[in-house]
Coordinates of C-alpha atoms in Angstrom, one line a residue:
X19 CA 199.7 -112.7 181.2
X20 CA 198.4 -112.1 184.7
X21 CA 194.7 -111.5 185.8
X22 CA 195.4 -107.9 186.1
X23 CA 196.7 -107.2 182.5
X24 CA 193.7 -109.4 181.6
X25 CA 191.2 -107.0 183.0
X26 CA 192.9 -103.7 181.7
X27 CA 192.6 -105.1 178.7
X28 CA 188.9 -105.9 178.7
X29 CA 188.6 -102.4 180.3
X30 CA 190.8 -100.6 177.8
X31 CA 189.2 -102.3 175.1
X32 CA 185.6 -101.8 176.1
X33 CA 186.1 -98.2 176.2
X34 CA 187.7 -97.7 173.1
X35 CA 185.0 -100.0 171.1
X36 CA 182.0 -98.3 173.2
X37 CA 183.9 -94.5 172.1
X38 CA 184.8 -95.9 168.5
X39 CA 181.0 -96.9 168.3
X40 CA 179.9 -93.2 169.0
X41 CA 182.1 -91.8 166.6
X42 CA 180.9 -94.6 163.9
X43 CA 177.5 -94.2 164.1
X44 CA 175.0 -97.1 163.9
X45 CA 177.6 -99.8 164.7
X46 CA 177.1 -101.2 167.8
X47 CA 178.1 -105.0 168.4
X48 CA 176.8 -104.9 172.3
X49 CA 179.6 -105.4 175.2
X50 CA 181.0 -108.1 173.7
X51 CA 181.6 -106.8 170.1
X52 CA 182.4 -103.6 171.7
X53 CA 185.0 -105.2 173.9
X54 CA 186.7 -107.5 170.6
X55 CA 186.4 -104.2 168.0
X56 CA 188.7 -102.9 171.0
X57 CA 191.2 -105.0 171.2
X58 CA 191.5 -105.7 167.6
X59 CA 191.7 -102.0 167.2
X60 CA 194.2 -101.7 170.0
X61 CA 195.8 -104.1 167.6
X62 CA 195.6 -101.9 164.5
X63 CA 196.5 -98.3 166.8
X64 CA 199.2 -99.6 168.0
X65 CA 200.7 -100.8 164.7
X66 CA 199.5 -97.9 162.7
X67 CA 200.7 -95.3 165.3
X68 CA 204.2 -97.3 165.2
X69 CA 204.5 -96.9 161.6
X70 CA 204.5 -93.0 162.1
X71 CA 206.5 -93.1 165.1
X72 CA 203.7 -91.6 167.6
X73 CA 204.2 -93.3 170.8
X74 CA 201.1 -94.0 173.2
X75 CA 202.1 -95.1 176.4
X76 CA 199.9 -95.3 179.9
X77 CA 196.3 -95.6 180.0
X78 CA 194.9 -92.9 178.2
X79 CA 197.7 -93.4 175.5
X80 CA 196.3 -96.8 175.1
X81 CA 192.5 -96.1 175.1
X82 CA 193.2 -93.5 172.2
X83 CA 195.5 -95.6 169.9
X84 CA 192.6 -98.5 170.6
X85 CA 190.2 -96.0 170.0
X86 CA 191.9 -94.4 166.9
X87 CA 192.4 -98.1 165.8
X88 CA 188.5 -99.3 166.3
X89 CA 187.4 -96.6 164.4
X90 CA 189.6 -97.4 160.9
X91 CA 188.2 -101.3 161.8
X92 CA 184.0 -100.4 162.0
X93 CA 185.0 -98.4 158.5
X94 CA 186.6 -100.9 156.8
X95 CA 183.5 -103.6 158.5
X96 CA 181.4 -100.5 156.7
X97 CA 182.5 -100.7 153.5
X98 CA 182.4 -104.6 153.5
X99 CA 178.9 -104.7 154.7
X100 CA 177.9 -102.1 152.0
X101 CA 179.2 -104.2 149.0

């Protein structure tokens, strides 16, 4: 992995956490968190978007399925936190 890969991945997923902590409301984890709920849900989108055969490719492609992904993971860390 190569310093540049590196930082678009810090960048791609501290967008998606920041946007997935919008939609979710009243999760935020600061830019840290934000940055990790990305990745992992970068993680999750891209698996779960696999399974269906949607294909997310470039940037923006990315930043959604991370996003898309984020968003299941602050549910589920929801519904963990409630019980």
């Amino acid at each position: 992995m190569t310093i540049e890969s590196l930082i678009v991945w810090l960048i791609v997923g501290g967008v998606a956490g920041w946007l997935a902590g919008l939609v979710v409301k009243g999760y935020g984890f600061g830019l840290l968190g934000n940055i990790v709920v990305g990745i992992v849900g970068a993680f999750i989108g891209g698996w779960l978007f696999g399974q269906f055969g949607i294909l997310t490719g470039g940037i923006l492609g990315a930043i959604i399925g991370a996003t898309v992904g984020a968003v299941i993971l602050l549910l589920i860390l929801r519904l963990i936190r409630r019980v």
